[in-house]
Amino acid sequence: MDQQQIWDDDAARRYDTPGTGMFAPEVLGPTLDRLAELADGGRALEFAVGTGRVAVPLAARGVPVTGVELSRPMLRQLRTKADETAVPVVVGDMATTRAPGEYTLVYLVYNTIANLLTQAEQVACFRNAARHLGPGGRFVVELWVPELRRLPPGQEATVWHTEPGYIGLDTYDVLHQHVVSHHFHFDESGRRARLDRTPHRYIWPAELDLMAQLAGFRRESRHADWSGSEFTAESRSHVSVYRLPEPGIRPS
């Protein structure tokens, strides 16, 4: 499953769900608040900017945002909301593509770093973020915690969400740290469903911290969500903030 094949015209048309899901105000609002705070008056760069779910409203708040995006269909959808002047975008992958200029903040939201399917690509993503940042710049990653405690021996899948008309389940390859998310969307009859699948490489929080260290970052904070809730052993996701050292300060 190639990422450019997954994020095709059909996926781009169906991606936006205004006012619901990840576009709900209670989800998007705290995300924007925290990112605006972390940008600290400077420029922000979003890896895998997609249809502009975060970049467009963040730019509307006065934060200059540039994006990197691999999928041209997703970019075309973004362009229905904001032009190149409002949100400039460089076409390419988040592990290697260079955007012009220097930034105070690079961010990756909604588990997107897991779209890179090897550890080497994920490390390269951290290094790419560091290349875009000035001294003291921050890299923010929102990521889910692998739910292997819910996976007893001999079982390969977990159901992680159900609601009327939808079932989401993950199948795990624990040898290679791969997971495929299966999204079943049922029609009104409840008898037929559309299946969408997306592959990921899951990352443990401690492994993510090591990737950051390899790129010259130190972890500044980790919370369970964008509102700053405490991260605990029961947290299902985290928002981790990594920072480059400032001049004259050696990384710890």
XYZ file of N, CA, C and O in Angstrom, residues 16 37 55-56 63 72 77 94 99-100 115 120 122 137 160-161 181 183 223 230-231 249 252:
92
model
N -12.218 15.515 4.726
C -12.730 16.570 5.596
C -14.116 16.219 6.134
O -15.014 15.835 5.381
N 0.913 28.726 20.746
C 1.779 29.027 21.886
C 3.223 28.602 21.613
O 4.173 29.342 21.877
N -3.336 23.567 9.435
C -2.564 24.692 8.887
C -3.433 25.899 8.539
O -3.057 27.047 8.806
N -4.588 25.651 7.948
C -5.427 26.776 7.509
C -5.937 27.594 8.693
O -5.768 28.820 8.727
N -0.329 32.879 12.627
C 0.928 32.130 12.614
C 1.289 31.821 11.162
O 0.527 31.126 10.484
N -0.708 14.973 -4.031
C -1.250 16.103 -4.793
C -2.769 16.205 -4.672
O -3.301 17.322 -4.621
N -7.204 19.649 -2.448
C -8.294 19.913 -1.521
C -7.945 21.088 -0.603
O -8.798 21.937 -0.314
N 7.975 13.853 4.015
C 8.390 14.561 5.227
C 9.752 14.120 5.745
O 10.324 14.787 6.620
N 11.876 22.588 2.905
C 11.099 23.795 2.662
C 12.013 25.002 2.844
O 12.945 24.965 3.654
N 11.764 26.088 2.128
C 12.646 27.253 2.247
C 12.490 27.958 3.589
O 11.409 27.977 4.178
N 3.120 6.941 9.346
C 2.975 6.625 7.919
C 4.307 6.263 7.285
O 4.333 5.651 6.207
N 14.336 3.742 9.936
C 15.282 4.666 9.306
C 14.574 5.903 8.756
O 15.074 7.033 8.891
N 11.755 7.163 9.856
C 11.265 7.949 10.982
C 12.391 8.765 11.619
O 12.203 9.930 11.975
N 14.562 25.849 18.511
C 13.334 25.495 17.815
C 12.747 24.192 18.314
O 13.458 23.330 18.857
N -10.505 -0.841 17.994
C -10.170 0.351 18.769
C -11.281 1.403 18.773
O -11.256 2.322 19.585
N -12.285 1.220 17.912
C -13.401 2.168 17.949
C -14.624 1.565 17.256
O -14.496 0.928 16.208
N -4.418 -0.310 9.895
C -5.721 0.137 10.390
C -6.774 -0.131 9.333
O -6.602 0.232 8.171
N -10.737 0.471 8.363
C -11.868 1.349 8.640
C -13.074 0.850 7.834
O -13.077 0.927 6.606
N 2.593 15.197 27.139
C 1.271 15.184 27.752
C 0.384 14.194 27.012
O 0.697 13.769 25.890
N -2.070 14.995 32.084
C -0.910 14.190 32.471
C -0.817 12.924 31.628
O -1.812 12.237 31.400
N 0.383 12.606 31.185
C 0.631 11.359 30.468
C 0.885 10.259 31.489
O 1.758 10.383 32.349
N 24.064 26.474 25.229
C 23.466 25.474 26.115
C 23.727 24.094 25.534
O 23.317 23.800 24.401
N 21.200 18.028 27.343
C 21.362 17.131 28.474
C 21.252 15.687 28.039
O 20.726 15.382 26.988
